Coordinates of C-alpha atoms and ligand atoms in Angstrom, one line a residue:
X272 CA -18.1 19.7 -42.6
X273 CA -17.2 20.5 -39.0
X274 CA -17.1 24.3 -37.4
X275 CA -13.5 23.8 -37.7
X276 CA -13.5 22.5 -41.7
X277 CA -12.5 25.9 -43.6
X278 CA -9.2 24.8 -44.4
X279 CA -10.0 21.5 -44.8
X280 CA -11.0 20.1 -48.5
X281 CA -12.2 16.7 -47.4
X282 CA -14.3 15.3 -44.1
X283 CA -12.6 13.2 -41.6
X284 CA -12.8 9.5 -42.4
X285 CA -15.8 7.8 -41.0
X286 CA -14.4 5.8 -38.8
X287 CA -12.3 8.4 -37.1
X288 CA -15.0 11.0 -36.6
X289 CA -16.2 8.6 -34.0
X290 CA -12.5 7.6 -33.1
X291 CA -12.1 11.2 -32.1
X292 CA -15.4 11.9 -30.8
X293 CA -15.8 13.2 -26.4
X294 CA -19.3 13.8 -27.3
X295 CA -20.6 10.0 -25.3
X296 CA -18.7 11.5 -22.5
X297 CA -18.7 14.9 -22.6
X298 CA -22.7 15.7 -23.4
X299 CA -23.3 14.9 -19.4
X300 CA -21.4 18.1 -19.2
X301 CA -24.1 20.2 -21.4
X302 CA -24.9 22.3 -17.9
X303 CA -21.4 23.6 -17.6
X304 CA -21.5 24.1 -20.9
X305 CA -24.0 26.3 -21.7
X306 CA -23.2 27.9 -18.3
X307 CA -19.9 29.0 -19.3
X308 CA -21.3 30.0 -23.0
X309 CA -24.2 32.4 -21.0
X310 CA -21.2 33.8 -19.2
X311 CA -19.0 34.5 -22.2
X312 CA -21.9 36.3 -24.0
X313 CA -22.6 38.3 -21.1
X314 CA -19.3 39.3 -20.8
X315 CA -18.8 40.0 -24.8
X316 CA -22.0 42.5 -24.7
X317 CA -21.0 44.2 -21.8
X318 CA -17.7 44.8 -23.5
X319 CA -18.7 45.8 -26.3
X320 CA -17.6 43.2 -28.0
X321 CA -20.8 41.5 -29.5
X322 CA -24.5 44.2 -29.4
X323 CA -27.1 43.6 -26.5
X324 CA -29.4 42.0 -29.2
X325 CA -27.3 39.2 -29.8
X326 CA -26.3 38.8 -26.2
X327 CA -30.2 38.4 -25.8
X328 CA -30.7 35.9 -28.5
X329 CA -27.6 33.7 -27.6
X330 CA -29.1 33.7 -24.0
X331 CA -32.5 32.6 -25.0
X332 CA -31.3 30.4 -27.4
X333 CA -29.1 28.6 -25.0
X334 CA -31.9 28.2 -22.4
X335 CA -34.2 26.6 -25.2
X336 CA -31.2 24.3 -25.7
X337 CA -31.1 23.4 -22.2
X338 CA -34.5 23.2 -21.8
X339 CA -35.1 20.4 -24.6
X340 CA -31.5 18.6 -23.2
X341 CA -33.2 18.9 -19.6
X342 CA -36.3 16.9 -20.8
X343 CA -34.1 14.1 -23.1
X344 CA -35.7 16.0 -26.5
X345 CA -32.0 16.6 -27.6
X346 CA -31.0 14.4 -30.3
X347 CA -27.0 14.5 -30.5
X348 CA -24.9 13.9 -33.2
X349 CA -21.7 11.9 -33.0
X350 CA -20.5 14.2 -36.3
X351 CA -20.7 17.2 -33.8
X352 CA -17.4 15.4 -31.9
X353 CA -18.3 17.1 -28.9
X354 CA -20.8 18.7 -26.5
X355 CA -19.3 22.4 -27.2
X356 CA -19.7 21.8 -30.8
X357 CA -23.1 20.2 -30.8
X358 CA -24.5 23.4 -28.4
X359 CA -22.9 25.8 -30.6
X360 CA -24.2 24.3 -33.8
X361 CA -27.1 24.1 -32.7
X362 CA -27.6 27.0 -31.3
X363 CA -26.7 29.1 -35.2
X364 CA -29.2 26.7 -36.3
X365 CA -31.5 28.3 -34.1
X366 CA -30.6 31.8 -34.1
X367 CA -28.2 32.4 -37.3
X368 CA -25.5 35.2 -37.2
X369 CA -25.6 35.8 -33.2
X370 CA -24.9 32.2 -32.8
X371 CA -22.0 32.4 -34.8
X372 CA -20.6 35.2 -33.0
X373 CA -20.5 33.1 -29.7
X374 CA -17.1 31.8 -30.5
X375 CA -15.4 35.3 -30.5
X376 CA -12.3 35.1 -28.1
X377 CA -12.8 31.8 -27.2
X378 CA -10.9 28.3 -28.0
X379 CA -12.6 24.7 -27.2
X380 CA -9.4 24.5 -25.3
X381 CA -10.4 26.7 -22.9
X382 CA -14.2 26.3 -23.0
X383 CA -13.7 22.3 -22.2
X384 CA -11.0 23.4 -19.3
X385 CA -14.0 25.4 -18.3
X386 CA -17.0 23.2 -18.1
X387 CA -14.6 20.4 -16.7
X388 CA -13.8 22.7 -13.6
X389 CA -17.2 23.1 -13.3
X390 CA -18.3 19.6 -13.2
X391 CA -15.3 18.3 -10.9
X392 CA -16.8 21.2 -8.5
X393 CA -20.1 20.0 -9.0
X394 CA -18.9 16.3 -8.0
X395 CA -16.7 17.6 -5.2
X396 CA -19.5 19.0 -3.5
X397 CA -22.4 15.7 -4.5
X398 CA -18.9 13.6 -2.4
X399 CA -18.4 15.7 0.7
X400 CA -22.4 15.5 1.0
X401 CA -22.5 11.9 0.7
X402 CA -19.2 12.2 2.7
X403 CA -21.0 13.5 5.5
X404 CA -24.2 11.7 5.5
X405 CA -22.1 8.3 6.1
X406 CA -19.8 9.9 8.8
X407 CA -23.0 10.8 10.6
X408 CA -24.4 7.4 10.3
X409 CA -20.9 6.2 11.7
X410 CA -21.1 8.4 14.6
X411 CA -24.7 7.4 15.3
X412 CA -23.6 3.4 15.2
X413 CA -21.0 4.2 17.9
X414 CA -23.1 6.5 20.0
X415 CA -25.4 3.3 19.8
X416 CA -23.0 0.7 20.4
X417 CA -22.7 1.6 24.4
X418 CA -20.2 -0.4 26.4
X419 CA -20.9 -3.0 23.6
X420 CA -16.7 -4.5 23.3
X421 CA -14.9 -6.6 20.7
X422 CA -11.5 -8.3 20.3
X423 CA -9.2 -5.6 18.7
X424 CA -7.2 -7.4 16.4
X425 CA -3.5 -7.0 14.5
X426 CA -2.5 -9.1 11.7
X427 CA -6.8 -10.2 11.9
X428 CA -5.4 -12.4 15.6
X429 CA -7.4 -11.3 18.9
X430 CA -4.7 -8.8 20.3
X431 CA -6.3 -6.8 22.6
X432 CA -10.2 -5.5 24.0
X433 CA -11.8 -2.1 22.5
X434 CA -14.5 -0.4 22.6
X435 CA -17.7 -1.3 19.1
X436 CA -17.9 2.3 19.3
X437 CA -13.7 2.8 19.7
X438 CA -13.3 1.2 16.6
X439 CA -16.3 2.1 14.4
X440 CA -15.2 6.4 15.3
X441 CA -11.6 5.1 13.7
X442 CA -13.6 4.8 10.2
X443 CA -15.1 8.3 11.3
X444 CA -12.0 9.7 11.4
X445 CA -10.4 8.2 8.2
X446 CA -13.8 9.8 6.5
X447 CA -13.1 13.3 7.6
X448 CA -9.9 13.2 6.4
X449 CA -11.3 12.1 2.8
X450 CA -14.0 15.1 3.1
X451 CA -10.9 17.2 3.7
X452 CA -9.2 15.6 0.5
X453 CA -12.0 16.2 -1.5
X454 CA -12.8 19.9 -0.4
X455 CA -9.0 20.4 -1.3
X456 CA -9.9 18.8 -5.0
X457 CA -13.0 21.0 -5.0
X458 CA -10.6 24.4 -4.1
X459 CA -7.5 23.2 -6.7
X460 CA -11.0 23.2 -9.4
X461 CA -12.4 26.9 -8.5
X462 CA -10.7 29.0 -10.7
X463 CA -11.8 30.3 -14.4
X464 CA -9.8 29.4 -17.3
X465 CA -12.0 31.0 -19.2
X466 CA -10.2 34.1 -21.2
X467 CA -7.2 31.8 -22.1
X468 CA -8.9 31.0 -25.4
X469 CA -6.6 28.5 -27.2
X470 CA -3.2 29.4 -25.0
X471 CA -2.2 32.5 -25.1
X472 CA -5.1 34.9 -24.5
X473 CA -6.6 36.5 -26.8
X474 CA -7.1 40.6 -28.5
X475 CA -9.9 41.2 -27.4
X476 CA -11.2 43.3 -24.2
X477 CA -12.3 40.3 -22.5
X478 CA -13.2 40.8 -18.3
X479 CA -12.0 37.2 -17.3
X480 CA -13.4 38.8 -13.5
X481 CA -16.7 39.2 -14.4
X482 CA -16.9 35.7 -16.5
X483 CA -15.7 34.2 -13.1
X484 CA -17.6 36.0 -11.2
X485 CA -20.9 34.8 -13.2
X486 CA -19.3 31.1 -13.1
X487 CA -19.1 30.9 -9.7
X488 CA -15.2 30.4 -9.6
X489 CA -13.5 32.5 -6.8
X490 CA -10.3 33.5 -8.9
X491 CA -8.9 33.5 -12.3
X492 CA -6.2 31.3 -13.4
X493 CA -3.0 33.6 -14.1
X494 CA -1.2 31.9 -16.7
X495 CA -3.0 31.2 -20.2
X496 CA -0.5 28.3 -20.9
X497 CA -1.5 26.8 -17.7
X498 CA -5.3 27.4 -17.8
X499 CA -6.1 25.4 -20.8
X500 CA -3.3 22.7 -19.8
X501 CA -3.8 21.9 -16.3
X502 CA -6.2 18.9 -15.1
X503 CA -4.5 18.7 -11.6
X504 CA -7.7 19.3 -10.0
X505 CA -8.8 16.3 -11.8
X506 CA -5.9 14.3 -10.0
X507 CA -6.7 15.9 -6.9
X508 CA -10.4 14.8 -7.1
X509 CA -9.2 11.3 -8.0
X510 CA -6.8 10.7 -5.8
X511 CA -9.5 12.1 -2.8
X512 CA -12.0 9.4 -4.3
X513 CA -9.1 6.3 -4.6
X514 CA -8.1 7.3 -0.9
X515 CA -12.1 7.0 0.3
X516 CA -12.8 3.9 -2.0
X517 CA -9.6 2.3 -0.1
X518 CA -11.5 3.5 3.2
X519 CA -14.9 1.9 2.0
X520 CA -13.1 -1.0 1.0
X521 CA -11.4 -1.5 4.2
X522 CA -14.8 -1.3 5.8
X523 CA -16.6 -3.4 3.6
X524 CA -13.7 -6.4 4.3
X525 CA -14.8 -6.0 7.9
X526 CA -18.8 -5.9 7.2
X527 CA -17.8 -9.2 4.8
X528 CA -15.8 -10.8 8.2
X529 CA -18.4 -10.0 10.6
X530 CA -21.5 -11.1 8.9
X531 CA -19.8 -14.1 8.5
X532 CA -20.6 -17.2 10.4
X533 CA -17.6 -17.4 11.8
X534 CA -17.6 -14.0 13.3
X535 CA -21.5 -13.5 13.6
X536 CA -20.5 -9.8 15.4
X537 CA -23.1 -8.0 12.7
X538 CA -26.4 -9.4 10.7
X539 CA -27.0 -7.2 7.9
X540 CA -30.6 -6.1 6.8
X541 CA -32.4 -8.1 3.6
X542 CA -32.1 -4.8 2.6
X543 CA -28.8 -5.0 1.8
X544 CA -28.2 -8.4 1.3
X545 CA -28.8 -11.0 -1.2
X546 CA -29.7 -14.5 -1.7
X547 CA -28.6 -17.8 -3.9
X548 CA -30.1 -18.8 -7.1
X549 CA -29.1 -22.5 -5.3
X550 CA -28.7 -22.6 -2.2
X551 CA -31.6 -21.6 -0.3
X552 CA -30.1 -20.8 3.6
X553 CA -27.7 -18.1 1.9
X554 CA -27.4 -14.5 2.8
X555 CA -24.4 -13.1 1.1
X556 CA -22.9 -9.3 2.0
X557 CA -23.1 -8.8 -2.1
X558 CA -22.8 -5.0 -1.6
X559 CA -20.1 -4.9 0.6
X560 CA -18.0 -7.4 -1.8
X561 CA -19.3 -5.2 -4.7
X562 CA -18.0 -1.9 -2.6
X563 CA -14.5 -3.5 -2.2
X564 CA -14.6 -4.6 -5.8
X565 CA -15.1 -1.4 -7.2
X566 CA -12.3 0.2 -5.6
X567 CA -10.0 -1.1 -8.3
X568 CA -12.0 0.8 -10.3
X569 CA -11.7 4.5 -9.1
X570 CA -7.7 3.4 -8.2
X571 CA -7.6 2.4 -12.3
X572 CA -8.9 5.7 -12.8
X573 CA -6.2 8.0 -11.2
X574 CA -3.5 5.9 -12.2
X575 CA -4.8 6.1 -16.1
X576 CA -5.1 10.4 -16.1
X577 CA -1.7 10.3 -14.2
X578 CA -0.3 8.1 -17.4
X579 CA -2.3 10.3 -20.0
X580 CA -0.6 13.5 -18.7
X581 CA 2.9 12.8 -17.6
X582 CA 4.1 12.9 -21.2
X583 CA 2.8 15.8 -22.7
X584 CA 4.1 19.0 -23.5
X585 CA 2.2 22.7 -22.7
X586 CA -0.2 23.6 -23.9
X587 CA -3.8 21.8 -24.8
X588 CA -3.1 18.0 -26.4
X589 CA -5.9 15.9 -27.9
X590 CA -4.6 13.4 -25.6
X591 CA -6.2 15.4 -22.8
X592 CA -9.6 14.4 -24.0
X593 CA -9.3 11.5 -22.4
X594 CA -9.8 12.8 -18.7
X595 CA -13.5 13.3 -18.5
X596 CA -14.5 9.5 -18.5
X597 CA -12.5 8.1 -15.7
X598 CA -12.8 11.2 -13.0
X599 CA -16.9 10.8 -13.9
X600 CA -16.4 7.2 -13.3
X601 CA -14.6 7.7 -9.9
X602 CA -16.9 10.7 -8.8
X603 CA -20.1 8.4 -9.8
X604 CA -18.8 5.0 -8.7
X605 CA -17.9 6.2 -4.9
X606 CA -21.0 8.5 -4.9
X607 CA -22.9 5.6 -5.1
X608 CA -20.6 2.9 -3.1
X609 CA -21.3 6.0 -0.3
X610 CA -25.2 5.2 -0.7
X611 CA -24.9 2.0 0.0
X612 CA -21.9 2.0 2.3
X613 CA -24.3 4.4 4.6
X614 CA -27.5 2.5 4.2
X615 CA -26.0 -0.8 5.4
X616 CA -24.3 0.8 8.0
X617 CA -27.5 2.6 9.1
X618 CA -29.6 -1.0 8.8
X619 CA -27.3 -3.8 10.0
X620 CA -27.7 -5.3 13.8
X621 CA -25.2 -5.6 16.0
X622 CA -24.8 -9.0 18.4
X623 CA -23.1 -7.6 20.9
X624 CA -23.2 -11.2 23.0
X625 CA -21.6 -13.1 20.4
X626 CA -19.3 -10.1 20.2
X627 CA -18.5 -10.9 24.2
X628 CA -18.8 -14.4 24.0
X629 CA -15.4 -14.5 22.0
X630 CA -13.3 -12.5 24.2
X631 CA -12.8 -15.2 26.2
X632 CA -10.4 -16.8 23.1
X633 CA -7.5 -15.4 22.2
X634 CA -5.6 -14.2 25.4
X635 CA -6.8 -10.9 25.0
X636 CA -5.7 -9.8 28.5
X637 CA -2.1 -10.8 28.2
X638 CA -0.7 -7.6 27.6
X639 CA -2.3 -6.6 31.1
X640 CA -0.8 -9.6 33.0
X641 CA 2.5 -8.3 31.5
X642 CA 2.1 -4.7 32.6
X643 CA 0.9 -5.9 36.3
X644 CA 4.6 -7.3 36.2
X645 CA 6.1 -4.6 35.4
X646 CA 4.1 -2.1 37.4
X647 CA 5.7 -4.4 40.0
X648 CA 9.0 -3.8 39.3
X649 CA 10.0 -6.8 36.9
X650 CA 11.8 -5.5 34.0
X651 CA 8.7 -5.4 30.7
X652 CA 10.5 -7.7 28.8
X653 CA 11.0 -10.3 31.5
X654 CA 7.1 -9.4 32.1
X655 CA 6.8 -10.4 28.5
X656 CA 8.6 -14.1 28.8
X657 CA 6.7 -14.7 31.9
X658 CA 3.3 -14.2 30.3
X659 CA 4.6 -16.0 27.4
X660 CA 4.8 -19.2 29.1
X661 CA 1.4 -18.9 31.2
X662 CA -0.2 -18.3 27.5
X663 CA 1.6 -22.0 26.1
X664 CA 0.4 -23.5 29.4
X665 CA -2.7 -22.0 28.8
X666 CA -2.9 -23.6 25.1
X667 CA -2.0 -26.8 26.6
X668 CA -5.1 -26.7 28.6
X669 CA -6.7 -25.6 25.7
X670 CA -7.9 -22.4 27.7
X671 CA -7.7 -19.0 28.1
X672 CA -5.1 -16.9 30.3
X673 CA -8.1 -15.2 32.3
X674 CA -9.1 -19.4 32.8
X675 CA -6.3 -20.4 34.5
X676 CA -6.2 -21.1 38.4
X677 CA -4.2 -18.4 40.9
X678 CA -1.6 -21.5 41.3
X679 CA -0.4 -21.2 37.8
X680 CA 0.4 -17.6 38.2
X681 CA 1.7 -18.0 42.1
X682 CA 4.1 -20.7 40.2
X683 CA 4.9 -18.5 37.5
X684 CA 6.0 -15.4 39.5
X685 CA 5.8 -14.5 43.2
X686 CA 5.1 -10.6 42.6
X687 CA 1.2 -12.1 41.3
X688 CA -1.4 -11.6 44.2
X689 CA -4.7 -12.1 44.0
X690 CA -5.8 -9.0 42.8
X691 CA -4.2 -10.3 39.3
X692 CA -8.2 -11.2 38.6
X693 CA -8.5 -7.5 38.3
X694 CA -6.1 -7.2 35.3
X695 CA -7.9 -10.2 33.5
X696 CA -11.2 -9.0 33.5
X697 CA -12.1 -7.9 30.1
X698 CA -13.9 -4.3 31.0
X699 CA -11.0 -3.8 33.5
X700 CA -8.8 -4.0 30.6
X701 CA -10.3 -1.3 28.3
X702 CA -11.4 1.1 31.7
X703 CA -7.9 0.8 32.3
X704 CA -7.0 2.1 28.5
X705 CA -7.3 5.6 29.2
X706 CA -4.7 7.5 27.2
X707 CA -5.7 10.4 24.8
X708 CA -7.3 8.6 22.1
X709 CA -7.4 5.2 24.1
X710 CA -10.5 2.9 24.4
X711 CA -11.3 3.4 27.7
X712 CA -14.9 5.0 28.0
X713 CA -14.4 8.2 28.9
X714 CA -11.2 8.6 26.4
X715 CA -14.0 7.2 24.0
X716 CA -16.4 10.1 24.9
X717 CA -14.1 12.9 24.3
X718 CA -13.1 11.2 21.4
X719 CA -16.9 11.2 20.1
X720 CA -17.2 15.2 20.9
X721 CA -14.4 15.9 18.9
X722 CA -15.8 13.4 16.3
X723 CA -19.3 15.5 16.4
X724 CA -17.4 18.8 16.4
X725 CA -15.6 17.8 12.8
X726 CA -18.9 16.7 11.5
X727 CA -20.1 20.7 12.3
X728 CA -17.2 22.0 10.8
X729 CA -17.6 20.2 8.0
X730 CA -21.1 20.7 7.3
X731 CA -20.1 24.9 8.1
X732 CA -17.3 24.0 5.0
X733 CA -20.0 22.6 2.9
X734 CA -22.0 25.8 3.6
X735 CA -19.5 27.9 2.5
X736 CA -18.4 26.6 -0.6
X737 CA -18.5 29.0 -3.9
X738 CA -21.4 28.1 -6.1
X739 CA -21.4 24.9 -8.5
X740 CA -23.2 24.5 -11.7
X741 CA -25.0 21.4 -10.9
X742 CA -24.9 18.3 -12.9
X743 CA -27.6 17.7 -15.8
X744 CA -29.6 14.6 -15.9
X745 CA -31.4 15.1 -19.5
X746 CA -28.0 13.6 -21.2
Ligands
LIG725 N1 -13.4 17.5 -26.9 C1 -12.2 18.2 -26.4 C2 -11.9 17.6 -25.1 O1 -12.6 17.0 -24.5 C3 -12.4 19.7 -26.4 C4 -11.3 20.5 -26.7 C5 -10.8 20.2 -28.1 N2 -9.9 21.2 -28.6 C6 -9.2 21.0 -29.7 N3 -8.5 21.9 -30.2 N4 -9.2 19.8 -30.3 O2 -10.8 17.9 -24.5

């Protein structure tokens, strides 16, 4: 019979003791667990509530728990439903009465609310590691791409010249912005629920301070109702990993483009590449493919919890169960895809001549022959229609712009001199970008201090965080 089977004359049928079993999912969680039972006990001795003795036994008998789950000794059992039942069975099996007084002013509903704030912190913290480590490796592959220019591109057309390293900070940027996301997630997870036993607190003399205090958790969740019922900081961690995955994603799509033959800007190392079973000249970006692929996954994940727990009414539902096994999946599936994302960033080469011998395609200094127009005095748009027709003559020569003679543009318009040459030369084009935030190299260089400058801050955030209750590996 379960803990729970006292008013209960019969076991639940076979098949839905499994049916109703977290314990696949939630014995990875046996850390936060036992954490949160240490602290509880603590807290019930020096209340008064349980005697020092069986404080001490509960403690030791905990850690011998841990211990054997630590070194994979641990042999669960699906009838124990889930990983607070199977600890605290075990545990009276171990030490009779004092185990059985663990349970004293406390629900599952707020133990699980409990060790489930304490992994998503966990998580939050493993992400903005592996957050950083790739921003750095970013910032490293810019510093290293030099003067090294591509073709900027809109709708995947050669638009205009930028800067490797212009564009490679714009993925630094989108990355700090998904630490920030996920330190949010990790502050919406640091407060103790513990205290709210089932939902509406409980009689007894409990210090909800000191339990979060032991926990790690910088506050205590107010409201009972809302402690045991609210997984928002599970959204909030999924949503930060669905917004990086989209980012990785994004950045994979380009590492698939560029290795290609056809682009040929990047060569990825064998490291982090893979080969055909038939065709024996192939070296296929599998990981980048397999980054954007799994994006659907951590996306599937927030958009499943967000389903689970629009419809249900305060306070703990069964239903609720079901949040562990996607925000796991997300956090591991983009801890990882951060692993590999930073190794192939941190290993690929970068042809910077192929990357200059296809400026010359695409027109990319036609913006430039439209703004020496108007910097001239001719109205932008006529600029515009003016440029327009040198680009078709252009085509029809089966050229580029910057290829055509000084007659063309003396025949398009009298105000060109010369000195147009100027505006078609490809560095000429990004020196002369030099708005805030432009590609021009010294709006490039401030922009890589204040790059460096958020990768400080966030490693000071990262120092700073409240304690976590790391993640076991013995389950
Ligand atoms: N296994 C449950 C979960 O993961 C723990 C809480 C169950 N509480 C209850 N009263 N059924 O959410």
């Amino acid at each position: 019979m379960a803990l729970w089977g006292g008013r209960f004359e019969e076991n639940v049928a076979e098949a839905t003791q499994e049916f109703g079993a977290s314990l696949p999912v939630d014995r990875t969680l046996y850390k936060q667990d036992i954490a949160g039972s240490k602290a509880h006990a603590a807290m019930l001795a020096a209340q008064g509530i349980i005697s020092a003795d069986d404080e001490q036994a509960i403690r030791a008998g905990l850690e011998g728990i841990e211990a054997d789950i630590d070194a994979g000794r641990f042999v669960f059992d699906i009838n124990d439903e889930d990983i607070h039942m199977a600890i605290e069975s075990e545990l009276t099996r171990r030490i009779g009465e004092a185990g059985a007084r663990l349970h004293t002013g406390r629900s599952r509903n707020d133990q699980v609310a409990t060790d489930t704030r304490l992994a998503a912190k966990a998580l939050a913290r493993d992400l903005m590691e592996a957050n950083l480590r790739l921003r750095r490796t970013i910032v490293d592959a810019a510093r290293a791409a030099g003067d090294t220019v591509l073709p900027g591109m809109t709708h995947l057309q050669h638009a205009q010249p930028v800067r490797f390293a212009h564009h490679l900070l714009a993925y630094a940027w989108m990355f700090a912005r998904d630490f920030d996301r996920v330190h949010a997630a990790f502050d919406a997870a640091d407060a103790n629920p513990l205290g709210a036993a089932a939902l509406a607190g409980t009689s007894y003399p409990l210090d909800r301070q000191m339990t979060a205090r032991a926990l790690g958790f910088s506050r205590v969740i107010e409201n009972s109702l809302d402690a045991v019922s609210d997984r928002d900081f599970l959204l909030d961690l999924e949503y930060a990993c669905a917004v990086m995955a989209v980012h990785l994603s994004r950045l994979a799509e380009e590492i698939v483009l560029w290795s290609s033959q056809e682009f040929g800007f990047i060569t990825l190392s064998d490291a982090f590449s893979t080969g055909s079973s038939i065709m024996p000249q192939k070296k296929n970006p599998d990981f980048a493919e397999l980054i954007r692929g799994k994006t659907g996954r951590v996306e599937g994940d927030l958009v499943q919890l967000l389903t689970t727990l629009k419809g249900l009414p305060l306070a703990y539902n069964k239903d609720m169960q079901e949040d562990k096994e996607g925000a796991l999946d997300a956090a591991h599936t983009l801890l990882a895809s951060l692993g590999v994302m930073t190794g192939m960033v941190g290993t690929w080469t970068v042809n910077a001549p192929r990357m200059r011998e296809v400026m010359h395609r695409g027109h990319l200094a036609a913006t430039d022959v439209a703004d020496y127009l108007a910097k001239r005095g001719m109205p932008f748009r006529e600029a515009h229609a003016v440029v327009g027709r040198l680009v078709l003559e252009a085509e029809k020569a089966g050229v580029d712009i910057a290829e055509l003679p000084f007659e063309a543009f003396q025949a398009a318009s009298e105000l060109f001199e010369p000195d147009i040459t100027a505006a078609l030369d490809i560095d000429g084009v990004v020196a002369a970008r030099t708005t805030q935030g432009g590609t021009a190299p010294e709006a490039v260089a401030a922009q890589l201090a204040l790059v460096e400058q958020g990768l400080q801050e966030s490693a000071d955030q990262l120092a700073a965080l409240s304690p976590v209750v790391a993640m076991g590996q013995g389950a």
